[in-house]
Coordinates of C-alpha atoms in Angstrom, one line a residue:
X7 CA -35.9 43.3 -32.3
X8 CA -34.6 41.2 -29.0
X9 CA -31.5 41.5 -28.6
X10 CA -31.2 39.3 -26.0
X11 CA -28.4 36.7 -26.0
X12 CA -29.0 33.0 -26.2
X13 CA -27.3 31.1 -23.5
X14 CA -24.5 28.1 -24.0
X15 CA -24.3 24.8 -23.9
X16 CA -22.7 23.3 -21.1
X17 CA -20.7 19.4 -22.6
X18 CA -19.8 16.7 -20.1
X19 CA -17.2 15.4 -22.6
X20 CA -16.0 11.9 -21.4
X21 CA -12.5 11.8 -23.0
X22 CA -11.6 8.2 -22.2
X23 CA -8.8 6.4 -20.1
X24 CA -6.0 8.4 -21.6
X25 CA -4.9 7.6 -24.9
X26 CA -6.1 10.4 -27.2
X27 CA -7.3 7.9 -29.8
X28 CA -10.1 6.3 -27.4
X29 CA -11.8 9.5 -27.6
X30 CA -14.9 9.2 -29.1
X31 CA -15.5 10.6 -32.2
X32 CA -18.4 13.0 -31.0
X33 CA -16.4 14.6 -28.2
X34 CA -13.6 15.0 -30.6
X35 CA -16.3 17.3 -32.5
X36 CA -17.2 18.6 -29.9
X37 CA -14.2 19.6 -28.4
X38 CA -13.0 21.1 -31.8
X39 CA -16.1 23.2 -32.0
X40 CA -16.7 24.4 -28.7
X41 CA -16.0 28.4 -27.6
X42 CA -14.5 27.6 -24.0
X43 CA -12.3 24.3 -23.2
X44 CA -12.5 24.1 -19.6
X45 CA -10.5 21.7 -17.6
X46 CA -8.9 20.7 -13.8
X47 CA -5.7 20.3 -13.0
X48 CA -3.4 19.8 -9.5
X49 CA -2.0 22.9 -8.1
X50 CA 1.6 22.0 -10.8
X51 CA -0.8 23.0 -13.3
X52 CA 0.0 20.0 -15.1
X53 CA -3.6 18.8 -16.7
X54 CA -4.1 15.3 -17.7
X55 CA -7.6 16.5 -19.3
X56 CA -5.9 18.9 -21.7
X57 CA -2.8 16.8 -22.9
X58 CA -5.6 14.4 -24.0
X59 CA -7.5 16.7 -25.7
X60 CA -4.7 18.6 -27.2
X61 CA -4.9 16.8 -31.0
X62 CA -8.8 18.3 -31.1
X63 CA -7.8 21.9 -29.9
X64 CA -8.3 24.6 -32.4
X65 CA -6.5 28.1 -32.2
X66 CA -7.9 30.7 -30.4
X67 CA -10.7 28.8 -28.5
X68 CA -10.7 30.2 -24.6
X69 CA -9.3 27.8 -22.0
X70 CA -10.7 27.8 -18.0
X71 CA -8.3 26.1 -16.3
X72 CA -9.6 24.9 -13.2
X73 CA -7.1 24.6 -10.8
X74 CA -7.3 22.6 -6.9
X75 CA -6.5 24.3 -3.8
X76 CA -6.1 21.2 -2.4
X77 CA -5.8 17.4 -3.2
X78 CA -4.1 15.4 -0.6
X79 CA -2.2 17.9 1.8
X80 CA -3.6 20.0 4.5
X81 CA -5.5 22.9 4.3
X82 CA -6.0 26.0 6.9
X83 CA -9.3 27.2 5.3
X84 CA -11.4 26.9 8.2
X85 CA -13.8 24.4 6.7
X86 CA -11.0 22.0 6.2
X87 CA -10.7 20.0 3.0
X88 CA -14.4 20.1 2.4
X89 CA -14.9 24.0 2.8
X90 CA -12.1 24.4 0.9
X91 CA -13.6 22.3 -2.2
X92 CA -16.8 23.7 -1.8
X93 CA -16.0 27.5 -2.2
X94 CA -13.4 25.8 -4.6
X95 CA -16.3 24.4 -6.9
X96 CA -18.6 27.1 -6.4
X97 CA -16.4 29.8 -8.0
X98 CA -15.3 27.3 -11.1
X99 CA -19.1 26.9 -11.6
X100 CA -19.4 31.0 -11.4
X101 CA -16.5 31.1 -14.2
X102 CA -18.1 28.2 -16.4
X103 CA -21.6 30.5 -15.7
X104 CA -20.3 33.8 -17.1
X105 CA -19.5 32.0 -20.1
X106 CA -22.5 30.3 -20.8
X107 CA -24.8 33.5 -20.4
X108 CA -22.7 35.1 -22.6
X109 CA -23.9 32.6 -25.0
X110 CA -20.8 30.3 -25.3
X111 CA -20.5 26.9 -25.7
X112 CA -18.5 25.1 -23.2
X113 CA -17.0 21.9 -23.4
X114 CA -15.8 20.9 -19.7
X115 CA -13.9 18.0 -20.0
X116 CA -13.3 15.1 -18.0
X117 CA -10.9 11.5 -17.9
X118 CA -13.1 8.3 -18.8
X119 CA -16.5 9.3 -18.6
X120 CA -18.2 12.4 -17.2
X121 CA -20.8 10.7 -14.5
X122 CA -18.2 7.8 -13.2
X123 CA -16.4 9.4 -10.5
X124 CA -15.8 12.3 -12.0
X125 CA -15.4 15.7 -11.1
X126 CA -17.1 16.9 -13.9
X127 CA -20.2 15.8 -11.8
X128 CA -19.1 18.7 -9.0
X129 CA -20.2 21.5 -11.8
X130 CA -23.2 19.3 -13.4
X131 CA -25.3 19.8 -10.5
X132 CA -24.4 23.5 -10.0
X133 CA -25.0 24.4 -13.0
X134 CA -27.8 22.2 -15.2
X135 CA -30.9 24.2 -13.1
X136 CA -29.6 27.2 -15.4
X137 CA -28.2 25.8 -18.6
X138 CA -28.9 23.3 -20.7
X139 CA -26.5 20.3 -20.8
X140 CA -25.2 17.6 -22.8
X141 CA -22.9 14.2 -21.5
X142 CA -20.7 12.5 -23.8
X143 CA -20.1 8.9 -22.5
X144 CA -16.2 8.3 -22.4
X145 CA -14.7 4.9 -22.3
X146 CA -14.0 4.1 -18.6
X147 CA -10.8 3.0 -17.1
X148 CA -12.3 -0.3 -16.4
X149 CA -12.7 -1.0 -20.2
X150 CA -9.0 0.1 -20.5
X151 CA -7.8 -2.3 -17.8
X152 CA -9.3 -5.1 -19.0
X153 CA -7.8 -4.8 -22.0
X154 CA -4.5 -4.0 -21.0
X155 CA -4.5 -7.4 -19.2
X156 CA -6.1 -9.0 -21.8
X157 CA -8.2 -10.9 -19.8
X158 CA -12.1 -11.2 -19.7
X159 CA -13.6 -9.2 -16.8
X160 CA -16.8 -10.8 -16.7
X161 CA -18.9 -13.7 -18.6
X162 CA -22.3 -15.3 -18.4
X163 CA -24.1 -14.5 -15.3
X164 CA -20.7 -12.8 -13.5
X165 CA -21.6 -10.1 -11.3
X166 CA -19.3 -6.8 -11.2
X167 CA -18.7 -4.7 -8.5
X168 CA -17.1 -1.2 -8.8
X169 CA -15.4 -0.4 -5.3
X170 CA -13.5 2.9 -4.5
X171 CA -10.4 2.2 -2.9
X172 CA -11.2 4.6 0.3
X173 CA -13.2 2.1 1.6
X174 CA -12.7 1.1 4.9
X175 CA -11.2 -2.4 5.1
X176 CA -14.4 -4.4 6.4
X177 CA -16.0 -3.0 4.0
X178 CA -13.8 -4.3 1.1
X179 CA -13.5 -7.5 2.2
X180 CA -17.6 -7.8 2.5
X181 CA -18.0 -6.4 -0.9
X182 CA -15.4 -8.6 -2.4
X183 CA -16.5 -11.9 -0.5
X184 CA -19.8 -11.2 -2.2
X185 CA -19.1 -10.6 -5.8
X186 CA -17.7 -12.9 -9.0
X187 CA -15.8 -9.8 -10.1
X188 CA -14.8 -6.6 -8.6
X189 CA -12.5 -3.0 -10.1
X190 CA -11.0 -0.9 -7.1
X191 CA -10.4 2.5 -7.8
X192 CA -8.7 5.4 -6.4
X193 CA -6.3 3.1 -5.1
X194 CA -3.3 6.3 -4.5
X195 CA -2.6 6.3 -0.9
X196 CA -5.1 3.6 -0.2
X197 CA -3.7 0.7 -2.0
X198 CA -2.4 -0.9 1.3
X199 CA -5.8 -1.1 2.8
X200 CA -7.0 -2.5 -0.8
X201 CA -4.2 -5.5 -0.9
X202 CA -5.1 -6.3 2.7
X203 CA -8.8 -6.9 1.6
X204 CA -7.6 -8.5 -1.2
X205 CA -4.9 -11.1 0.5
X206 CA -8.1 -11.7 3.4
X207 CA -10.8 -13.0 0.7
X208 CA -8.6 -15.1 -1.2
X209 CA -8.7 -12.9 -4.6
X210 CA -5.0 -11.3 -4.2
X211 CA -3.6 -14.1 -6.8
X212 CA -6.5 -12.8 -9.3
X213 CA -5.9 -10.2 -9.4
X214 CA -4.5 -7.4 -11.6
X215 CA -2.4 -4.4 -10.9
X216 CA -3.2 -1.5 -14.0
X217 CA -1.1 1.5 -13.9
X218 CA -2.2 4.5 -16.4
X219 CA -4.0 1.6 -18.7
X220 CA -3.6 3.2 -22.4
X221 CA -1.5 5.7 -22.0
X222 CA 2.6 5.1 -22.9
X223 CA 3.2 4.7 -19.4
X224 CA 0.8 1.9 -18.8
X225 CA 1.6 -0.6 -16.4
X226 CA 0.5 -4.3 -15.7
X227 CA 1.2 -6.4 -13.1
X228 CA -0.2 -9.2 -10.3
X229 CA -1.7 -7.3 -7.7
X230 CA 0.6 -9.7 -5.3
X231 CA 3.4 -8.1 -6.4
X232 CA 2.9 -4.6 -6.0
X233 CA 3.8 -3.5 -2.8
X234 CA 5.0 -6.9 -1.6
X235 CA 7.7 -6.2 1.0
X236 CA 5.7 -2.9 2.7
X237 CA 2.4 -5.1 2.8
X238 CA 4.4 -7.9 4.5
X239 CA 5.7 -5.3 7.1
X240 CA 2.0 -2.8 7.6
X241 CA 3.9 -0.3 5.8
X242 CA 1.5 1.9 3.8
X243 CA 2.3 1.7 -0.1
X244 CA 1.2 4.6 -2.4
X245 CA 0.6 3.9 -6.0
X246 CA -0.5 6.8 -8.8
X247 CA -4.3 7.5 -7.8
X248 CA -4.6 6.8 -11.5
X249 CA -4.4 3.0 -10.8
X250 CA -7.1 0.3 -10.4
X251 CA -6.9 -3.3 -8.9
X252 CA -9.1 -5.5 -11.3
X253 CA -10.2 -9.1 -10.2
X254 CA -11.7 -11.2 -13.4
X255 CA -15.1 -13.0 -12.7
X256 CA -15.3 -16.7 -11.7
X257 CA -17.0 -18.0 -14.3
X258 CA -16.5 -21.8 -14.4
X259 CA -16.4 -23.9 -17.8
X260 CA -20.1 -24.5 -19.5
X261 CA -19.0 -28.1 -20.6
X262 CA -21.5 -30.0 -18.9
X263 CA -18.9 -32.7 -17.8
X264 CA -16.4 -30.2 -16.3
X265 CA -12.9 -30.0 -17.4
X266 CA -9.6 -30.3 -17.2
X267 CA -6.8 -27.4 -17.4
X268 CA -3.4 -29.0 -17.1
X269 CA -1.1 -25.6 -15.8
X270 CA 2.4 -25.2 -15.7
X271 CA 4.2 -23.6 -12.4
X272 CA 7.3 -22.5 -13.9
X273 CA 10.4 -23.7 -12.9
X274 CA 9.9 -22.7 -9.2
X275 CA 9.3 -19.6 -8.5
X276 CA 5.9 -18.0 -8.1
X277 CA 7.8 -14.8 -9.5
X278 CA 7.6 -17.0 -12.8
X279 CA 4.4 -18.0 -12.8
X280 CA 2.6 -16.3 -15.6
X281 CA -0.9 -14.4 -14.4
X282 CA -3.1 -17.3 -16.7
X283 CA -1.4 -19.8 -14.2
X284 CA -2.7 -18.3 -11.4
X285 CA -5.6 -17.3 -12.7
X286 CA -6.9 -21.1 -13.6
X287 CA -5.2 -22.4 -10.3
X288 CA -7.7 -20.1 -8.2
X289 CA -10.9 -21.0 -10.2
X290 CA -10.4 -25.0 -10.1
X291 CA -11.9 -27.0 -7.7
X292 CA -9.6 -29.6 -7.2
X293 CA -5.4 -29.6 -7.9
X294 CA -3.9 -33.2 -8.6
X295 CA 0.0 -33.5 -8.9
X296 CA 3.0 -34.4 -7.7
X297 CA 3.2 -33.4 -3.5
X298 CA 5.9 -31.4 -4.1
X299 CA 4.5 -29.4 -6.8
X300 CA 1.2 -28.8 -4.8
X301 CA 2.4 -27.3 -2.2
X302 CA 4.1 -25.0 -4.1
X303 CA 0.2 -23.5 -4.7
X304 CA -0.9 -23.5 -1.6
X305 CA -4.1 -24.6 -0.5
X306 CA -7.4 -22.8 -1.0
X307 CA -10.4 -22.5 0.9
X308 CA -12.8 -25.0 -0.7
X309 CA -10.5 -26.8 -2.9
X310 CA -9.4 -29.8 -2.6
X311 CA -5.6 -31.4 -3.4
X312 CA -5.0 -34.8 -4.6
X313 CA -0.8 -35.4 -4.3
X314 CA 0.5 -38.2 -5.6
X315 CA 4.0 -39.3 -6.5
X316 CA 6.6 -38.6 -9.1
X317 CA 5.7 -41.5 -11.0
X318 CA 1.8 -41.9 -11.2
X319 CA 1.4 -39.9 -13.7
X320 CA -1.2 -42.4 -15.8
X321 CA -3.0 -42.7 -12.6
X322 CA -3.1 -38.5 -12.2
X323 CA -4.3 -38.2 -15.4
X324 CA -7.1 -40.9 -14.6
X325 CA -8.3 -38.8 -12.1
X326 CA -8.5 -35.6 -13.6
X327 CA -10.5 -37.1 -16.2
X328 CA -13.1 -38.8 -14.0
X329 CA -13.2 -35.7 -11.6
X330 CA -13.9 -33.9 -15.0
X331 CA -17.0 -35.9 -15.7
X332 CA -18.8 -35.5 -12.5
X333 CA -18.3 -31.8 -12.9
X334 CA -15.7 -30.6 -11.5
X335 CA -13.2 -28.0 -12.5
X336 CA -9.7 -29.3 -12.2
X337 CA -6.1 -28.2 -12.4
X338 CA -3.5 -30.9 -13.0
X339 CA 0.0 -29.1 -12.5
X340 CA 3.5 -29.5 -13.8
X341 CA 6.6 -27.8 -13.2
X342 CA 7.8 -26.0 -15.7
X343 CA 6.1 -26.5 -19.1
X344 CA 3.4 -28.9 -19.1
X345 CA 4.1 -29.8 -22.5
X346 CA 7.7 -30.3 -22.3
X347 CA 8.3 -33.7 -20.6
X348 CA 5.4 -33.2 -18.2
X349 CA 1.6 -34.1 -17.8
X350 CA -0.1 -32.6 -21.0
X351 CA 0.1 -35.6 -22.8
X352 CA -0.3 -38.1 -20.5
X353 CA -3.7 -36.1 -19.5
X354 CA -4.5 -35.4 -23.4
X355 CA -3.7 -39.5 -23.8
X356 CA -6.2 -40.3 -21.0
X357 CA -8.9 -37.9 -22.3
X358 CA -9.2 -40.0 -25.6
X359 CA -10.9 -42.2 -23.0
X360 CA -13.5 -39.7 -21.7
X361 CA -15.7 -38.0 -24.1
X362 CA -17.2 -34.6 -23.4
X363 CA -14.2 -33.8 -21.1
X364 CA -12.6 -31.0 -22.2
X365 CA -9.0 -30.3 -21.9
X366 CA -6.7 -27.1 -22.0
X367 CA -3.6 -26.6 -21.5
X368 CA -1.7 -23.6 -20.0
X369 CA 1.7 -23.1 -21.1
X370 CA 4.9 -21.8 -18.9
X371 CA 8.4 -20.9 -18.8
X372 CA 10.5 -23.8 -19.3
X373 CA 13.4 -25.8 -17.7
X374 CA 15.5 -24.9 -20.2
X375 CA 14.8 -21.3 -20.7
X376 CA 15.2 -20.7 -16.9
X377 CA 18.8 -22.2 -16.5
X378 CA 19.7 -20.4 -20.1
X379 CA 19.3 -17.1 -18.7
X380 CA 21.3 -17.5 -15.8
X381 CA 24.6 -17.7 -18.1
X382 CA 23.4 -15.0 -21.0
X383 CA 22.1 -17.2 -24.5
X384 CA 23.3 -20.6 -25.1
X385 CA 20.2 -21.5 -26.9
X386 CA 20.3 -18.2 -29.1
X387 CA 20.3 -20.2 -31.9
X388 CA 18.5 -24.0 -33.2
X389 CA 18.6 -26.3 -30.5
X390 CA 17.6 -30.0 -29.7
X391 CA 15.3 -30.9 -26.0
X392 CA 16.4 -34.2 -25.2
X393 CA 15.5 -36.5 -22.5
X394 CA 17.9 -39.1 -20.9
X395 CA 15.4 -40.9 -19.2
X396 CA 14.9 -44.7 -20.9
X397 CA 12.2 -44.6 -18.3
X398 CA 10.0 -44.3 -21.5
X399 CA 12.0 -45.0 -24.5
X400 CA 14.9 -47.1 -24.7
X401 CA 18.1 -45.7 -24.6
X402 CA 18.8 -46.5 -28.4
X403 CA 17.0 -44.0 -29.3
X404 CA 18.5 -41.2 -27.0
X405 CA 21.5 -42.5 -28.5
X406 CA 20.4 -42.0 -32.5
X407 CA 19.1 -39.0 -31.4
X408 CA 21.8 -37.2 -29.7
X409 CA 24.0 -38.3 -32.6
X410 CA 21.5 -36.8 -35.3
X411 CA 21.8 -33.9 -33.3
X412 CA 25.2 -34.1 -32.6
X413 CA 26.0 -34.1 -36.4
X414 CA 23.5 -31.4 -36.5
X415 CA 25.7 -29.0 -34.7
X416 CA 22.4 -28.8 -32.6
X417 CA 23.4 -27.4 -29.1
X418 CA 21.4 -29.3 -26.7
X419 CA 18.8 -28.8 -23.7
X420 CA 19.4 -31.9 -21.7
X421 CA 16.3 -33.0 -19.4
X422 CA 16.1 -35.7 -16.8
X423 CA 20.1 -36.6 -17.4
X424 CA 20.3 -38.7 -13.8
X425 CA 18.1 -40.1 -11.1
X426 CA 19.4 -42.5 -8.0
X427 CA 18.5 -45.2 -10.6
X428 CA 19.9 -44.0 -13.8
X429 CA 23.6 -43.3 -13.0
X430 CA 25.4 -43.9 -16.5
X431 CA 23.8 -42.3 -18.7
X432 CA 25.3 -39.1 -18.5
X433 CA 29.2 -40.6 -19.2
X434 CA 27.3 -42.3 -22.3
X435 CA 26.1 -39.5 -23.7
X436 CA 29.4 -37.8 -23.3
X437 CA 31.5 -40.1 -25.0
X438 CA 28.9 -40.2 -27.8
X439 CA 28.9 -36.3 -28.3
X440 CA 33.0 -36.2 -28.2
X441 CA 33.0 -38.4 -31.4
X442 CA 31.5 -34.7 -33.2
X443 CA 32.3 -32.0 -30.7
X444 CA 35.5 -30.3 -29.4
X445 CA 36.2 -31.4 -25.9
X446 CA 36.6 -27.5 -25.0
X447 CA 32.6 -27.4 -26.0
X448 CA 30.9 -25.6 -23.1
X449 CA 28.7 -27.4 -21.1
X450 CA 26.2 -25.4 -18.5
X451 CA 25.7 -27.4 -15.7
X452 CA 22.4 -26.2 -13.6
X453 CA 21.5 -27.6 -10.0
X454 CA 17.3 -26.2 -8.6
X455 CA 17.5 -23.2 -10.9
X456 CA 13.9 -22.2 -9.7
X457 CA 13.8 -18.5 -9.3
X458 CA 14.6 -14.6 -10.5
X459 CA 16.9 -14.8 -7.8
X460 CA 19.1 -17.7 -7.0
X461 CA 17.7 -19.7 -4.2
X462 CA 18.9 -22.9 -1.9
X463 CA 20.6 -25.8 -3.6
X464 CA 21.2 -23.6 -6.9
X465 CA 24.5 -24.4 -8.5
X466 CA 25.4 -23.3 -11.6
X467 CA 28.5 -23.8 -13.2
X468 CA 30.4 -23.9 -16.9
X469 CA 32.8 -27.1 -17.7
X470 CA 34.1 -28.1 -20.8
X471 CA 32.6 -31.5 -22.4
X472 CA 35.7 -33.5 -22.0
X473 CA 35.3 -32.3 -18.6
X474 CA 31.9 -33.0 -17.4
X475 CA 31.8 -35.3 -14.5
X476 CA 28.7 -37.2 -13.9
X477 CA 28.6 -37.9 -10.6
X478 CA 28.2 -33.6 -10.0
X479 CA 24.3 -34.6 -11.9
X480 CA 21.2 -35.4 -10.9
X481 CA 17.4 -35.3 -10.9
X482 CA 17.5 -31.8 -10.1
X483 CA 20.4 -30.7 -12.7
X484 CA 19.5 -29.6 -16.4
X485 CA 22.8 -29.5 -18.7
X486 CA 22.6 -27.3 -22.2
X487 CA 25.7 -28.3 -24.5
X488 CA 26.6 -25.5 -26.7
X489 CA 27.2 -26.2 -30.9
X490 CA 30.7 -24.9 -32.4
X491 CA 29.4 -21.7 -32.9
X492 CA 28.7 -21.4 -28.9
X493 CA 30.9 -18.5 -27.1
X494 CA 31.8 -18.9 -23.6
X495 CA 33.8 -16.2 -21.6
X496 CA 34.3 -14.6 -18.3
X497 CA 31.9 -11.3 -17.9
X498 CA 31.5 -9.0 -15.2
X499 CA 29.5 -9.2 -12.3
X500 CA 28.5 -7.1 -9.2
X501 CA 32.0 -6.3 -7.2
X502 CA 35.0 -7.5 -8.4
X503 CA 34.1 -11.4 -8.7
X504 CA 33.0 -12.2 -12.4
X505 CA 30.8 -15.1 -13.9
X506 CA 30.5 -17.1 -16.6
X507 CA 28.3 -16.0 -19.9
X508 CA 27.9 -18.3 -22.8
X509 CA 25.9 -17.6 -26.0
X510 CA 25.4 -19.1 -29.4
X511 CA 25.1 -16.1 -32.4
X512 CA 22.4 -16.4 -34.5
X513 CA 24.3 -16.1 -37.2
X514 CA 26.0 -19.4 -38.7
X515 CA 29.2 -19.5 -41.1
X516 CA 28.7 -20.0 -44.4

């Protein structure tokens, strides 16, 4: 009788970005069933692998922990960093050896999936011209950040392109010039050199910042605004080297007539611009809006801006539409919301005109949410949006219906309350809310609230109704006027100066 022993099994197990659930319900077995875990870890010991794993660990299986003499500081073995992760590899392939011709399984595991980027790969080719092996696909952290930001990586004929960050720059920007889509990994120290690449093709403002993606300490932000200040100044920036820059594909709309996407900016800020804004900004062909606005985007290389004024808003929506139909892809912006007083309906009115032009529309922090938050809550509870602009509607109407909200006990987000045209409509509606509010009703009175920070020309001050004096509004001011439930008090600040803070409870008496 032989008694020779049968040799293990060497598993590849991919274990997915991070969350234990994502791993697959084969490696699970696997891992469960296995005689030796065997994993990597920094010199802290600390192994990402095995807290992963952990749930599909069973008691007394043998563990090889596999533990780096070096990751990024110095070394003095005399082959530098590469001799020492040679000898480093050879000997874990030794240990992993004496199991498996002892005839035990071993299950070596590995983050994502075993053959992308991994260091499983290191012990694949030392050891699979002795033992048998089998790979367990892991989902990648590509799949993970994509999903974490929610937004499609690539579509129809997009091409992908999987770039380590330790490229040198040239090479980035070449690579990124040249694809729809593009993933940079191993960012860590190298994320400086990846942002610069970035910012020089024109894809910074696409793209996506993904921290950890699926673990509890995932992280998602625009690539812009990581790193901002040391980018500006050449500074290197170090991020986890479990971090990835992701830039979506370009795919246009398949309508045959092109379409419209009418996008809101926020109130000012590019710090309050959601990532969709951007996103459909940098993939249109042509911007039409008011100057002002434009030039808050910036111009592109290969897009082309059509400003007009304030007031052509008929005519901008013309535009769009006609653009539309010979093919192109076009953003029509608004500040703010564009379907809160702005150009979504005048460009949804105008498409009624224009079949087969398709229209979306792209929603954004609003006027009124901006100016709320710089005093606490004064919209906590039901509110009214009202314009005072008889621009479009006569002001018998914006009388009925600040007085149906008045009666309401409605507070109020006032829009458009002045202009260097319309001077008296801000003492009218006063009057008219005094007949069924207190005159000690707070009123927030907001001048180019625009940013997370407050920025030139922003005034923002707390008067009582009786109080409010029209000539301290215009075009630029947005007034909320609390109900009687609204609270306004004095609240602490930074120092020793305080500020105002006004709220409305959710709760109502009775």
């Amino acid at each position: 009788m032989s008694t020779e022993t049968t040799k293990g099994t060497l598993y590849g197990v991919g274990l997915g970005p991070g969350d234990p659930e994502l791993v697959t319900v084969k490696a699970a077995r696997l891992i469960g069933s296995a005689d030796v875990v065997a994993y990597h870890s920094a010199k802290h010991g600390r192994s990402i692998a095995r807290g992963i794993a952990e749930p599909y660990l069973r008691e007394g299986q043998l563990e090889e922990h596999l533990v780096y003499p070096v990751t990024t500081e110095t070394t003095e073995h005399p082959g530098g960093y590469v001799g020492a992760m040679e000898d480093f590899y050879a000997a874990a392939a030794e240990r992993i050896a004496a199991h498996l011709d002892a005839g035990r399984d071993v299950a070596l595991l590995a983050e994502g999936d075993p053959l992308f980027y991994s260091s499983y790969m290191h012990m694949h080719t030392r050891l699979t011209e002795r033992f048998d092996a089998v790979i367990v696909p892991g989902v990648t952290s590509v799949s993970a950040a994509s999903a974490a930001t929610g937004t499609p990586l690539v579509q129809g004929d997009d091409v992908l392109t999987i770039l380590p960050g330790t490229l040198p720059v040239a090479e980035l920007e070449r690579r990124l010039a040249d694809t729809d889509a593009a993933v940079v990994l191993k960012l860590g120290r190298s994320y400086s050199r990846v942002r610069e690449a970035l910012e020089s093709t024109g894809r910074l403002d696409e793209a996506y910042y993904v921290e950890r993606a699926s673990t509890d300490r995932q992280r998602v932000s625009p690539a812009r605004d990581v790193g901002e200040a040391a980018g500006d100044s050449g500074a290197d920036v170090k991020v986890p080297y479990f971090s990835l820059a992701m830039v979506p594909g370009r795919s246009r709309s398949t309508a045959s007539n092109g379409s419209v996407v009418v996008v809101g900016l926020g109130p000012g800020d590019s710090d309050w611009m959601t990532p969709q804004s951007r996103r459909e900004l940098a993939a249109a062909t042509d911007l039409i809006g008011y100057g002002p606005y434009l030039d808050r985007v910036g111009a592109r290389a290969g897009q082309h801006h059509h400003p007009s004024d304030n007031t052509d808003e008929p005519a901008r929506a013309q535009l769009a539409c006609k653009l539309a139909q010979e093919g192109r892809t076009v953003a029509v912006v608004s500040s703010g919301d564009p379907g809160v007083f702005a150009m979504a309906t005048a460009v949804l009115e105008e498409a009624k005109q224009w079949p087969g032009v398709e229209v979306r529309v792209i929603p954004a922090m609003t006027a009124a949410q901006a100016v709320a938050s710089r005093v606490g809550a004064p919209l906590g509870h039901d509110y009214a949006v009202i314009s005072l602009s008889d621009r479009l509607k006569p002001w018998d109407v914006i009388a009925e219906r600040l007085t149906a909200a008045a009666k309401a006990d409605l507070a109020l987000a006032i829009y458009n309350p002045a202009s260097a045209t319309r001077t008296w409509q801000v003492g009218a509606m006063r009057e008219l809310l005094l007949e069924y509010r207190d005159p000690s009703t707070p009123v927030v009175v907001a001048r180019a609230v625009s940013g997370a920070q407050p920025g030139p020309g922003e005034r923002v001050t707390v008067v009582r109704l009786a109080d409010l004096d029209p000539a301290q509004v215009d075009m630029r001011t947005m007034l909320i006027i609390g109900s009687s439930q609204t609270q306004w008090y004095a609240g602490s600040a930074a120092g020793d100066s305080t500020e105002d803070r006004v709220f409305t409870p959710r709760h109502y008496p009775g």
